[in-house]
DNA sequence: ATGGTGGCGAGGCCA
């Protein structure tokens, strides 16, 4: 089973990239973030025609997450069960065959010290509690999505420039590694121990066009049994190139 | 270059 996660930065704006990508890559499960539309406006028919069932947790203008799957989607959950954190549509979970998938769009935080930064850290704590409650670590689990946090400087093209800043600060990184204390682990790093693999390149700085100046902030966090059957986690760099791309590339985990 | 681009939705917010 191949599971992809992709922050598409509006599913409607990205449909002309998403549909050919589904046809070419044929992932079994796709976790989308920042769909940016209510469920009634989600391009359901086009995606079903491409061979995928959909589970939606949408919202107008901001946020919005979805799970697409070739196989039946079961036991769909939305949010983390705490009203304060569920006002935004940032979490959707489902089971496909023997794999439990949780698709997350973590709060960005704006900048270190901003109220939204504190909220981000609280939000990550609530996500950890939800994972502890709901995801048995003897199951195959992927918690994947846009975490808006780098693990360490190997995930950063220019660590000095980014040191201590949003997406790279110590408290954010601790919140991310605390998520992994539940038993999950970074799925990609074992396959790319040298680092330098990125998933997001800023539109404003032309970070992609000007030479792979990116960060790795999109992740697959895998349970031990998922990791044990994982033969690779790769970034689809090509999807970031071309006409009207998202600012994020997809990350695909292959479970044998 | 503390700017810049992109999406939404129709001016400003968010990333």
Coordinates of C-alpha atoms in Angstrom, one line a residue, chain A:
Chain A
X1 CA 0.0 0.0 0.0
X2 CA 1.3 3.4 -1.0
X3 CA 0.1 6.3 1.2
X4 CA 0.7 9.9 0.1
X5 CA 0.4 13.1 2.0
X6 CA 0.1 16.4 0.1
X7 CA -0.7 19.9 1.2
X8 CA -2.3 21.1 -2.1
X9 CA -3.0 24.7 -1.0
X10 CA -6.6 24.6 -2.3
X11 CA -8.0 21.4 -3.9
X12 CA -10.0 23.4 -6.5
X13 CA -7.0 25.6 -7.5
X14 CA -4.9 22.4 -7.7
X15 CA -7.3 20.0 -9.5
X16 CA -5.5 20.4 -12.8
X17 CA -2.3 19.1 -11.0
X18 CA -4.0 16.6 -8.7
X19 CA -5.9 14.6 -11.3
X20 CA -3.0 13.9 -13.6
X21 CA -0.8 13.2 -10.5
X22 CA -3.4 10.6 -9.3
X23 CA -3.5 9.0 -12.8
X24 CA 0.3 8.8 -13.0
X25 CA 1.3 7.9 -9.5
X26 CA -1.7 5.7 -8.5
X27 CA -1.3 6.0 -4.8
X28 CA -3.6 3.8 -2.8
X29 CA -4.4 6.4 -0.1
X30 CA -3.9 10.2 -0.3
X31 CA -4.1 12.6 2.6
X32 CA -4.8 16.1 1.5
X33 CA -4.3 19.3 3.6
X34 CA -5.5 22.9 3.0
X35 CA -8.3 21.9 0.7
X36 CA -9.8 25.3 1.5
X37 CA -13.4 24.5 0.7
X38 CA -16.6 23.2 2.3
X39 CA -17.5 19.6 1.6
X40 CA -20.3 20.7 -0.9
X41 CA -17.7 22.4 -3.0
X42 CA -15.1 19.6 -3.0
X43 CA -14.5 18.2 -6.5
X44 CA -15.9 14.8 -5.4
X45 CA -17.1 13.6 -8.8
X46 CA -13.8 14.3 -10.6
X47 CA -11.9 12.4 -7.9
X48 CA -14.4 9.5 -7.8
X49 CA -14.1 9.3 -11.5
X50 CA -10.3 8.9 -11.0
X51 CA -11.0 5.8 -8.9
X52 CA -11.0 7.1 -5.4
X53 CA -13.5 7.2 -2.5
X54 CA -13.3 10.3 -0.4
X55 CA -13.7 11.2 3.2
X56 CA -14.0 15.0 3.9
X57 CA -13.5 17.4 6.7
X58 CA -13.7 20.8 4.9
X59 CA -13.9 24.4 5.8
X60 CA -14.5 27.6 3.9
X61 CA -11.3 29.6 2.8
X62 CA -8.9 28.1 5.3
X63 CA -7.7 24.7 6.4
X64 CA -9.7 21.6 5.3
X65 CA -8.4 18.0 5.1
X66 CA -9.5 14.9 3.2
X67 CA -8.6 11.3 2.7
X68 CA -8.8 9.7 -0.7
X69 CA -8.6 5.9 -1.1
X70 CA -8.9 3.3 -3.8
X71 CA -10.1 0.8 -1.2
X72 CA -13.1 1.3 1.2
X73 CA -12.6 3.9 3.9
X74 CA -13.8 2.8 7.3
X75 CA -14.1 4.4 10.8
X76 CA -13.8 8.0 9.8
X77 CA -13.0 10.5 12.6
X78 CA -12.9 14.2 12.4
X79 CA -11.0 16.5 14.8
X80 CA -9.4 15.5 18.1
X81 CA -12.5 15.7 20.3
X82 CA -11.7 19.0 21.9
X83 CA -13.9 21.9 20.9
X84 CA -11.2 24.6 21.2
X85 CA -8.9 22.7 18.8
X86 CA -11.7 21.5 16.5
X87 CA -13.1 24.9 15.4
X88 CA -10.6 24.6 12.5
X89 CA -10.9 21.5 10.2
X90 CA -7.3 20.2 10.6
X91 CA -7.6 16.5 11.4
X92 CA -9.3 13.5 9.7
X93 CA -8.7 9.9 10.5
X94 CA -9.7 6.6 8.8
X95 CA -8.8 3.0 8.5
X96 CA -8.1 1.4 5.1
X97 CA -7.6 -2.3 5.1
X98 CA -5.2 -2.9 8.0
X99 CA -3.7 0.6 8.2
X100 CA -4.9 3.4 10.5
X101 CA -4.3 6.7 8.9
X102 CA -4.5 10.2 10.5
X103 CA -4.3 13.2 8.2
X104 CA -3.2 16.3 10.0
X105 CA -2.7 20.0 9.1
X106 CA -0.8 21.5 12.0
X107 CA -1.2 25.1 13.0
X108 CA 1.4 27.3 11.3
X109 CA 2.1 29.6 14.2
X110 CA 3.0 32.7 12.3
X111 CA 6.1 33.5 14.2
X112 CA 7.8 32.6 17.5
X113 CA 6.2 34.5 20.4
X114 CA 3.0 35.2 18.5
X115 CA -0.3 34.1 20.2
X116 CA -0.7 31.6 17.3
X117 CA 2.7 30.1 18.1
X118 CA 1.6 29.3 21.7
X119 CA -1.7 27.9 20.3
X120 CA 0.4 25.7 17.9
X121 CA 2.3 24.2 20.8
X122 CA -0.9 23.5 22.7
X123 CA -2.5 22.1 19.5
X124 CA 0.5 19.7 19.1
X125 CA 0.0 18.6 22.7
X126 CA -3.7 17.8 22.1
X127 CA -2.7 15.8 19.0
X128 CA -0.3 13.8 21.0
X129 CA -3.0 13.0 23.6
X130 CA -5.4 12.1 20.8
X131 CA -2.8 9.7 19.3
X132 CA -2.2 8.1 22.7
X133 CA -5.9 7.6 23.3
X134 CA -6.9 6.3 19.8
X135 CA -3.9 4.7 18.0
X136 CA -2.7 1.4 19.4
X137 CA 0.9 1.1 18.6
X138 CA 0.7 -2.6 17.8
X139 CA -1.4 -1.6 14.7
X140 CA 0.0 -0.3 11.4
X141 CA -0.4 3.5 11.8
X142 CA 0.6 6.5 9.7
X143 CA 0.1 9.9 11.2
X144 CA 0.9 12.1 8.2
X145 CA 0.4 15.6 6.9
X146 CA 1.8 19.1 7.1
X147 CA 3.3 19.4 10.6
X148 CA 4.7 22.9 10.0
X149 CA 7.8 21.7 12.0
X150 CA 11.3 20.5 10.9
X151 CA 12.8 17.7 13.0
X152 CA 16.3 19.2 13.0
X153 CA 18.8 21.1 10.9
X154 CA 19.1 18.3 8.3
X155 CA 15.6 19.4 7.3
X156 CA 16.6 23.0 6.6
X157 CA 18.5 24.3 3.5
X158 CA 20.0 27.2 5.4
X159 CA 20.0 26.3 9.2
X160 CA 21.8 29.5 10.2
X161 CA 19.2 31.7 8.6
X162 CA 16.3 29.7 10.1
X163 CA 17.8 29.1 13.6
X164 CA 15.2 29.6 16.3
X165 CA 12.6 30.8 13.8
X166 CA 9.1 29.5 13.1
X167 CA 9.1 26.0 11.8
X168 CA 12.5 25.4 13.3
X169 CA 12.4 26.6 16.9
X170 CA 13.3 24.3 19.9
X171 CA 9.8 24.1 21.4
X172 CA 8.2 23.2 18.1
X173 CA 10.8 20.5 17.5
X174 CA 10.3 19.2 21.0
X175 CA 6.6 19.0 20.5
X176 CA 7.2 17.0 17.3
X177 CA 9.6 14.6 19.0
X178 CA 7.1 14.3 21.9
X179 CA 4.6 13.1 19.3
X180 CA 7.1 10.4 18.5
X181 CA 7.3 9.4 22.2
X182 CA 3.9 7.7 21.6
X183 CA 5.8 5.1 19.6
X184 CA 5.7 6.7 16.2
X185 CA 8.8 7.5 14.3
X186 CA 9.9 9.7 11.3
X187 CA 9.3 7.4 8.4
X188 CA 11.6 9.2 5.9
X189 CA 14.8 9.8 7.8
X190 CA 16.0 6.2 7.9
X191 CA 15.9 6.2 4.1
X192 CA 17.6 9.6 3.8
X193 CA 20.0 9.9 6.8
X194 CA 22.0 12.5 5.0
X195 CA 19.1 15.0 5.1
X196 CA 18.6 17.7 2.5
X197 CA 15.3 16.3 1.5
X198 CA 12.6 19.0 1.5
X199 CA 8.8 19.2 1.1
X200 CA 8.0 22.9 1.1
X201 CA 9.6 25.8 -0.8
X202 CA 8.4 29.4 -0.2
X203 CA 6.5 30.9 -3.1
X204 CA 7.8 34.4 -2.0
X205 CA 11.5 33.6 -2.0
X206 CA 11.2 31.5 -5.1
X207 CA 12.8 28.9 -3.0
X208 CA 12.2 26.0 -5.5
X209 CA 13.1 27.9 -8.6
X210 CA 16.3 29.4 -7.1
X211 CA 17.9 26.1 -6.2
X212 CA 16.1 23.7 -3.8
X213 CA 15.9 26.2 -0.9
X214 CA 13.3 24.3 1.1
X215 CA 12.3 22.8 4.4
X216 CA 11.0 19.4 5.3
X217 CA 7.8 20.0 7.2
X218 CA 5.5 17.3 5.8
X219 CA 6.0 13.9 7.4
X220 CA 4.9 10.4 7.8
X221 CA 5.0 9.3 11.4
X222 CA 4.9 5.5 11.4
X223 CA 4.2 3.0 14.2
X224 CA 6.7 0.2 14.7
X225 CA 4.7 -2.4 12.6
X226 CA 4.2 0.2 9.8
X227 CA 7.9 1.0 9.9
X228 CA 8.8 -2.7 9.8
X229 CA 6.9 -3.1 6.5
X230 CA 8.0 0.2 5.0
X231 CA 10.3 -0.1 2.0
X232 CA 10.6 3.6 1.3
X233 CA 9.4 7.2 2.0
X234 CA 10.0 9.6 -0.9
X235 CA 9.2 13.2 -1.8
X236 CA 7.7 13.7 -5.3
X237 CA 9.9 16.6 -6.2
X238 CA 8.5 16.8 -9.7
X239 CA 5.1 17.7 -8.4
X240 CA 6.5 21.0 -7.1
X241 CA 7.7 22.0 -10.6
X242 CA 5.7 23.0 -13.6
X243 CA 2.5 25.1 -14.0
X244 CA 0.7 26.4 -10.9
X245 CA 2.2 24.1 -8.3
X246 CA 1.3 23.9 -4.7
X247 CA 4.1 25.3 -2.4
X248 CA 4.4 21.7 -1.0
X249 CA 5.4 18.5 -2.6
X250 CA 3.7 15.1 -1.9
X251 CA 5.5 12.6 0.3
X252 CA 4.8 8.9 -0.4
X253 CA 5.3 6.0 2.0
X254 CA 5.3 2.5 0.6
X255 CA 4.2 -0.3 3.0
X256 CA 4.7 -3.8 1.8

